[in-house]
Coordinates of C-alpha atoms and ligand atoms in Angstrom, one line a residue:
X1 CA -43.6 58.2 39.8
X2 CA -41.6 55.2 39.0
X3 CA -43.0 54.1 35.8
X4 CA -43.1 50.4 34.9
X5 CA -40.3 48.8 33.2
X6 CA -41.8 48.3 28.9
X7 CA -39.9 46.8 26.6
X8 CA -40.8 49.1 23.5
X9 CA -40.0 47.1 20.2
X10 CA -42.7 50.6 19.1
X11 CA -42.1 51.1 14.8
X12 CA -42.1 54.7 15.7
X13 CA -42.3 56.8 17.5
X14 CA -40.7 54.2 18.6
X15 CA -38.1 54.4 22.2
X16 CA -35.8 57.0 22.8
X17 CA -32.5 55.7 24.5
X18 CA -33.8 56.1 28.6
X19 CA -30.2 58.3 29.0
X20 CA -32.5 60.6 26.0
X21 CA -36.1 59.6 27.4
X22 CA -37.4 60.3 31.4
X23 CA -39.9 62.7 30.4
X24 CA -41.8 61.1 28.8
X25 CA -41.9 58.2 31.3
X26 CA -45.4 57.4 31.1
X27 CA -46.1 57.6 27.2
X28 CA -45.4 54.2 25.8
X29 CA -45.0 54.7 23.0
X30 CA -43.1 56.6 22.8
X31 CA -40.1 56.2 23.9
X32 CA -36.2 58.1 22.8
X33 CA -32.8 56.0 23.4
X34 CA -31.2 55.1 26.9
X35 CA -31.8 56.3 30.1
X36 CA -29.2 59.6 30.2
X37 CA -30.6 61.3 26.9
X38 CA -34.1 61.7 29.1
X39 CA -32.9 62.0 32.0
X40 CA -31.2 65.5 30.6
X41 CA -33.9 65.9 28.6
X42 CA -35.7 66.2 31.2
X43 CA -33.5 67.9 33.9
X44 CA -32.6 70.7 31.5
X45 CA -36.1 71.0 30.3
X46 CA -37.7 74.2 33.0
X47 CA -34.3 75.6 33.2
X48 CA -31.7 74.8 29.1
X49 CA -28.3 76.1 29.8
X50 CA -28.9 78.8 32.5
X51 CA -30.6 80.6 29.9
X52 CA -34.5 80.8 32.7
X53 CA -36.3 79.0 29.8
X54 CA -37.0 75.7 27.9
X55 CA -35.9 74.5 24.6
X56 CA -38.8 74.7 23.4
X57 CA -39.3 78.3 24.6
X58 CA -36.5 80.2 23.1
X59 CA -35.8 82.0 20.0
X60 CA -34.4 79.6 17.2
X61 CA -32.4 82.7 16.3
X62 CA -30.8 83.2 19.9
X63 CA -27.0 82.0 20.5
X64 CA -28.0 79.2 23.2
X65 CA -30.5 77.5 19.6
X66 CA -27.6 77.9 17.4
X67 CA -25.3 76.2 19.3
X68 CA -27.6 73.7 19.7
X69 CA -28.5 73.3 15.1
X70 CA -24.3 73.5 15.5
X71 CA -23.3 71.3 17.5
X72 CA -26.2 68.6 16.1
X73 CA -25.0 69.2 12.3
X74 CA -21.6 68.5 13.5
X75 CA -21.9 65.6 16.0
X76 CA -24.0 64.2 12.5
X77 CA -21.4 64.9 10.3
X78 CA -18.5 63.6 12.8
X79 CA -20.5 59.7 13.3
X80 CA -20.9 59.0 8.6
X81 CA -17.9 61.2 8.3
X82 CA -20.2 63.1 6.6
X83 CA -17.9 64.7 3.3
X84 CA -17.8 69.1 3.4
X85 CA -19.6 69.1 -0.1
X86 CA -22.9 67.9 1.0
X87 CA -25.6 69.7 3.8
X88 CA -27.1 69.1 6.2
X89 CA -31.1 69.9 6.5
X90 CA -33.0 69.9 9.4
X91 CA -36.5 69.7 7.8
X92 CA -40.3 70.0 8.6
X93 CA -42.8 67.4 7.2
X94 CA -41.7 64.3 7.2
X95 CA -40.3 61.1 5.1
X96 CA -43.2 61.7 3.7
X97 CA -42.8 65.3 2.7
X98 CA -39.8 64.2 1.5
X99 CA -41.5 61.8 -1.0
X100 CA -42.9 65.5 -2.2
X101 CA -39.6 66.9 -1.4
X102 CA -37.3 64.9 -3.8
X103 CA -39.0 65.7 -7.5
X104 CA -40.0 69.0 -7.0
X105 CA -36.1 70.1 -5.9
X106 CA -34.1 67.6 -8.5
X107 CA -36.3 67.9 -11.3
X108 CA -36.6 71.0 -12.9
X109 CA -39.0 69.9 -16.2
X110 CA -41.5 67.8 -14.1
X111 CA -43.6 66.1 -16.2
X112 CA -40.7 66.1 -19.0
X113 CA -38.3 64.7 -16.2
X114 CA -38.2 60.6 -14.9
X115 CA -36.7 59.4 -11.9
X116 CA -36.2 55.6 -11.5
X117 CA -38.1 53.7 -8.5
X118 CA -37.1 50.4 -6.6
X119 CA -40.2 49.4 -5.3
X120 CA -39.7 46.7 -2.0
X121 CA -42.0 48.2 -0.2
X122 CA -45.2 50.2 1.3
X123 CA -42.7 53.7 1.9
X124 CA -41.3 53.1 -1.3
X125 CA -44.1 52.3 -3.1
X126 CA -45.9 55.3 -1.6
X127 CA -43.0 57.0 -2.4
X128 CA -43.5 56.2 -6.1
X129 CA -46.8 57.5 -6.2
X130 CA -46.4 61.1 -4.7
X131 CA -43.2 62.0 -7.3
X132 CA -46.0 60.7 -10.6
X133 CA -47.9 63.8 -9.0
X134 CA -45.6 65.8 -10.8
X135 CA -42.9 63.3 -12.8
X136 CA -43.1 60.1 -15.1
X137 CA -41.6 57.4 -13.0
X138 CA -40.6 53.9 -13.1
X139 CA -40.6 51.3 -11.3
X140 CA -37.1 49.0 -11.8
X141 CA -38.3 46.2 -10.4
X142 CA -40.6 43.9 -11.5
X143 CA -44.1 44.1 -10.3
X144 CA -45.1 42.8 -6.4
X145 CA -47.3 43.1 -3.8
X146 CA -45.8 40.1 -1.2
X147 CA -42.5 42.5 -1.3
X148 CA -40.2 39.8 0.6
X149 CA -37.6 40.3 -1.6
X150 CA -35.5 42.5 -4.1
X151 CA -35.1 40.7 -7.9
X152 CA -32.3 39.9 -9.3
X153 CA -30.7 42.8 -11.1
X154 CA -30.5 41.3 -14.3
X155 CA -34.3 41.8 -14.3
X156 CA -34.2 45.5 -12.8
X157 CA -35.2 48.6 -15.7
X158 CA -32.7 51.1 -14.9
X159 CA -33.6 54.1 -17.5
X160 CA -30.1 56.4 -18.1
X161 CA -32.1 59.3 -18.5
X162 CA -33.4 59.3 -15.3
X163 CA -33.3 62.0 -13.1
X164 CA -32.1 59.8 -10.2
X165 CA -32.3 56.8 -8.8
X166 CA -34.8 56.5 -5.9
X167 CA -35.1 53.8 -2.7
X168 CA -35.9 53.2 0.5
X169 CA -33.3 51.0 2.3
X170 CA -35.5 48.7 4.7
X171 CA -38.4 49.3 4.3
X172 CA -40.1 49.3 8.1
X173 CA -43.4 47.5 7.6
X174 CA -42.4 44.7 5.1
X175 CA -39.3 44.1 7.0
X176 CA -36.8 44.1 3.8
X177 CA -33.4 45.5 3.9
X178 CA -31.2 46.2 1.7
X179 CA -27.7 45.2 3.2
X180 CA -25.6 46.8 0.0
X181 CA -26.9 50.2 -1.9
X182 CA -27.6 49.5 -5.4
X183 CA -26.2 51.3 -8.0
X184 CA -26.7 54.0 -9.9
X185 CA -26.4 54.0 -13.9
X186 CA -23.1 56.3 -14.8
X187 CA -24.2 60.6 -13.8
X188 CA -27.9 59.0 -12.6
X189 CA -28.1 60.6 -8.6
X190 CA -29.1 58.3 -5.7
X191 CA -31.5 59.8 -3.9
X192 CA -32.0 57.2 -0.3
X193 CA -34.8 56.8 2.5
X194 CA -32.9 55.2 5.6
X195 CA -35.8 56.9 7.7
X196 CA -35.4 53.0 9.7
X197 CA -32.3 52.4 10.1
X198 CA -30.6 56.0 9.2
X199 CA -26.9 55.6 11.8
X200 CA -26.8 51.8 12.9
X201 CA -24.6 50.6 10.4
X202 CA -20.9 52.9 8.9
X203 CA -22.4 53.7 5.4
X204 CA -20.5 55.3 2.4
X205 CA -21.8 59.2 1.7
X206 CA -20.2 59.8 -1.3
X207 CA -22.4 57.6 -2.6
X208 CA -25.4 59.1 -2.7
X209 CA -27.2 62.5 -3.7
X210 CA -30.1 62.8 -1.0
X211 CA -30.6 60.9 2.5
X212 CA -33.2 61.6 4.1
X213 CA -34.5 59.6 7.7
X214 CA -37.8 61.2 10.4
X215 CA -35.8 61.1 13.2
X216 CA -38.0 59.9 15.8
X217 CA -37.0 54.9 14.4
X218 CA -33.5 56.4 15.2
X219 CA -32.3 59.3 16.3
X220 CA -35.3 61.4 18.0
X221 CA -39.4 62.3 18.1
X222 CA -42.0 63.0 15.2
X223 CA -41.3 66.8 14.3
X224 CA -37.5 66.7 12.3
X225 CA -36.8 64.4 9.2
X226 CA -32.6 65.4 8.3
X227 CA -31.8 66.0 4.8
X228 CA -28.3 65.3 3.5
X229 CA -27.5 66.3 0.2
X230 CA -25.0 67.4 -2.3
X231 CA -24.0 70.8 -3.2
X232 CA -24.3 70.3 -7.5
X233 CA -27.8 68.7 -6.8
X234 CA -29.5 72.6 -5.2
X235 CA -30.6 74.9 -7.0
X236 CA -32.2 73.1 -9.9
X237 CA -36.5 73.0 -7.8
X238 CA -39.0 73.5 -9.6
X239 CA -41.0 76.8 -9.3
X240 CA -43.6 76.4 -7.5
X241 CA -41.3 74.2 -5.1
X242 CA -42.7 75.9 -1.8
X243 CA -40.0 77.1 0.2
X244 CA -39.8 74.4 3.2
X245 CA -39.4 72.3 0.8
X246 CA -36.6 73.8 -1.3
X247 CA -33.1 73.2 0.0
X248 CA -31.3 76.0 -1.7
X249 CA -34.0 77.7 0.0
X250 CA -33.4 75.5 3.3
X251 CA -29.6 75.4 2.6
X252 CA -29.2 79.3 2.4
X253 CA -30.5 79.6 5.8
X254 CA -29.0 77.5 7.5
X255 CA -32.2 75.5 7.9
X256 CA -33.8 78.5 9.8
X257 CA -35.9 79.4 6.8
X258 CA -38.8 79.2 8.9
X259 CA -38.8 78.4 12.8
X260 CA -38.3 75.0 13.7
X261 CA -38.6 71.6 15.1
X262 CA -36.5 73.1 18.4
X263 CA -37.2 70.5 20.5
X264 CA -36.9 67.8 18.1
X265 CA -33.8 69.1 16.4
X266 CA -32.5 69.2 20.4
X267 CA -33.4 65.8 20.6
X268 CA -31.7 64.8 18.6
X269 CA -28.2 66.7 19.4
X270 CA -28.4 64.6 22.8
X271 CA -29.0 61.4 20.8
X272 CA -26.2 62.1 18.5
X273 CA -24.0 62.3 21.6
X274 CA -25.6 59.2 22.6
X275 CA -24.8 56.9 19.6
X276 CA -21.1 58.8 19.3
X277 CA -20.9 57.8 23.2
X278 CA -22.4 54.6 22.3
X279 CA -18.9 53.2 19.5
X280 CA -21.5 55.1 16.9
X281 CA -22.0 53.7 13.7
X282 CA -19.5 50.4 14.4
X283 CA -21.0 50.3 18.4
X284 CA -24.8 50.8 16.6
X285 CA -23.9 48.4 13.8
X286 CA -22.7 45.6 16.8
X287 CA -25.8 46.1 18.7
X288 CA -28.4 45.6 15.2
X289 CA -26.9 42.5 14.9
X290 CA -26.3 40.3 17.9
X291 CA -30.6 42.1 18.4
X292 CA -31.6 40.5 15.0
X293 CA -29.4 37.7 15.3
X294 CA -30.6 36.4 18.5
X295 CA -34.6 37.1 17.8
X296 CA -34.1 35.7 14.5
X297 CA -32.1 32.1 15.8
X298 CA -35.1 31.8 18.0
X299 CA -37.6 32.1 14.4
X300 CA -35.2 29.9 12.8
X301 CA -34.4 27.3 15.3
X302 CA -38.2 26.4 15.7
X303 CA -39.0 24.6 12.9
X304 CA -41.7 26.7 11.4
X305 CA -43.4 27.5 14.6
X306 CA -42.4 30.9 14.5
X307 CA -41.5 32.1 10.3
X308 CA -39.8 35.0 8.8
X309 CA -41.4 36.2 5.8
X310 CA -38.0 37.8 3.8
X311 CA -35.5 35.7 1.6
X312 CA -32.9 35.9 4.5
X313 CA -30.5 37.8 1.9
X314 CA -33.0 41.2 2.6
X315 CA -34.2 41.3 5.9
X316 CA -34.0 44.0 7.5
X317 CA -32.4 44.6 10.8
X318 CA -34.4 46.3 12.5
X319 CA -37.9 45.5 11.3
X320 CA -38.8 41.8 11.7
X321 CA -42.3 40.9 10.4
X322 CA -42.7 36.9 11.7
X323 CA -46.3 34.7 11.7
X324 CA -46.3 32.2 14.8
X325 CA -48.0 28.5 13.9
X326 CA -47.1 28.5 10.0
X327 CA -46.2 30.9 7.0
X328 CA -50.1 32.0 6.7
X329 CA -49.8 33.6 10.6
X330 CA -52.4 31.6 13.1
X331 CA -54.8 34.2 14.5
X332 CA -55.4 32.8 17.6
X333 CA -51.8 32.5 19.0
X334 CA -50.6 35.2 17.7
X335 CA -53.3 37.4 19.1
X336 CA -52.1 35.1 22.8
X337 CA -48.4 36.1 22.5
X338 CA -49.6 39.7 21.8
X339 CA -51.9 39.3 25.9
X340 CA -49.1 36.8 26.8
X341 CA -45.8 39.6 25.8
X342 CA -47.9 42.5 27.1
X343 CA -48.6 40.7 30.7
X344 CA -44.5 40.7 30.2
X345 CA -44.7 45.4 30.3
X346 CA -43.4 43.9 26.1
X347 CA -45.8 46.6 23.9
X348 CA -46.2 48.1 20.0
X349 CA -45.1 43.8 18.8
X350 CA -48.5 43.7 16.6
X351 CA -47.6 44.1 12.6
X352 CA -48.5 46.4 10.6
X353 CA -52.2 45.6 9.4
X354 CA -51.4 46.4 5.9
X355 CA -49.5 42.3 6.6
X356 CA -50.8 41.6 10.0
X357 CA -48.7 38.6 12.6
X358 CA -46.4 40.4 14.1
X359 CA -43.0 42.9 13.9
X360 CA -40.8 43.6 16.8
X361 CA -39.0 47.5 15.8
X362 CA -35.2 47.2 16.7
X363 CA -33.7 50.7 16.2
X364 CA -30.5 52.4 18.3
X365 CA -32.1 52.3 21.5
X366 CA -32.8 49.1 22.0
X367 CA -30.7 47.6 24.4
X368 CA -29.8 43.8 24.1
X369 CA -31.2 42.6 27.0
X370 CA -34.6 44.3 26.3
X371 CA -34.5 42.3 23.0
X372 CA -33.1 39.0 25.2
X373 CA -36.1 39.8 26.8
X374 CA -38.0 39.2 23.6
X375 CA -36.4 36.7 22.4
X376 CA -36.5 34.8 26.0
X377 CA -40.2 35.6 25.5
X378 CA -40.7 33.9 22.5
X379 CA -38.8 29.8 23.1
X380 CA -40.9 29.9 25.8
X381 CA -43.8 30.8 24.8
X382 CA -43.0 27.9 21.2
X383 CA -41.9 25.5 24.5
X384 CA -45.3 25.6 26.3
X385 CA -47.8 25.6 23.4
X386 CA -45.6 22.1 21.9
X387 CA -46.5 20.3 25.3
Ligands
PLP401 C1 -42.1 56.6 8.8 C2 -40.9 55.7 7.7 C3 -41.4 57.2 6.7 C4 -42.7 57.9 7.4 O1 -42.0 59.0 7.5 P1 -43.5 60.0 9.0 O2 -42.2 61.6 8.5 O3 -44.1 59.2 8.9 O4 -43.6 61.4 7.3 C5 -41.3 57.4 5.6 N1 -40.6 55.7 5.4 C6 -40.1 55.6 5.8 C7 -38.5 53.8 5.7 C8 -40.8 55.0 7.3 O5 -40.2 53.6 8.1

């Protein structure tokens, strides 16, 4: 059945490049990158690699799946130029599972340990609270509940004895993004949650101790979290760290300590091929810049009709929260915008319930044309309301 065209601006699960995505066409909340990825998955669904079975049915110990996971790792290493002294792990439990895994793996002394957290929005706040179950957490930035900027470095309180410095590169809900990674004190490993801006721009992996990202935003579907960990950080886990959260156990077993989410690894593999074929990280960055410029330029030239709450220096290029009718938003206008945009096939534009308003999520799979379609509609809506 032909599916109707939708413009899926969801914050995750989110659009997959359609090249990855056709078996999910009826799942409008859950699209993968461009037509190739989904189409390929559809074609191979019942008979992968001429095995007569789907990836979902093959043993995770089979040669065929071994190739799937090894190829995905190799492609990720190529795309990010991951140095040899880093392990790539395919884990479960999502980004949220990593909020616990990080202190459990890096703080053998637990209650005697402390770590520095840069809280810039909902996700880093959640991570800090989870870590507090196990260790002492030092909040580096002055307290704020608005999360529309990042305090100046002169106001930071870093601890030289911290086990690590934690930050969230892109706050999916508040739309605050670090465009330059924070500098940790000497000897303190830097830990980054890149769930929502993973593979949207080139990064220097060697600056990091650990990078993790849930796959469902930029590189696939839910049920898989990619973890990149520097080797010298392995083997420090607390005695009671669950084996499935132990980086060393996962690394020693090439992510096959227990049954991985084979299908999600396979989809991520297809997404990585798609990223490679679309210019790698430079290509993704160019798309990302163009797309976010399209929306921000409509917002900034609207004389306050559209309002972006975030400090321009830290505006996210991936998750763009905005209000209509001024800084506090006009309920009626925002509702009307949502229903009119839905009539045009644009879905998932409602802001997160904790901040309200609207939000456009422009993950890798969203095309420039789709973003232009939204930008044009925003202008049209503004013109209509001006009359
Ligand atoms: C979505 C998200 C998470 C949580 O991921 P789950 O897979 O739902 O656990 C964590 N951090 C960020 C920045 C996210 O966007």
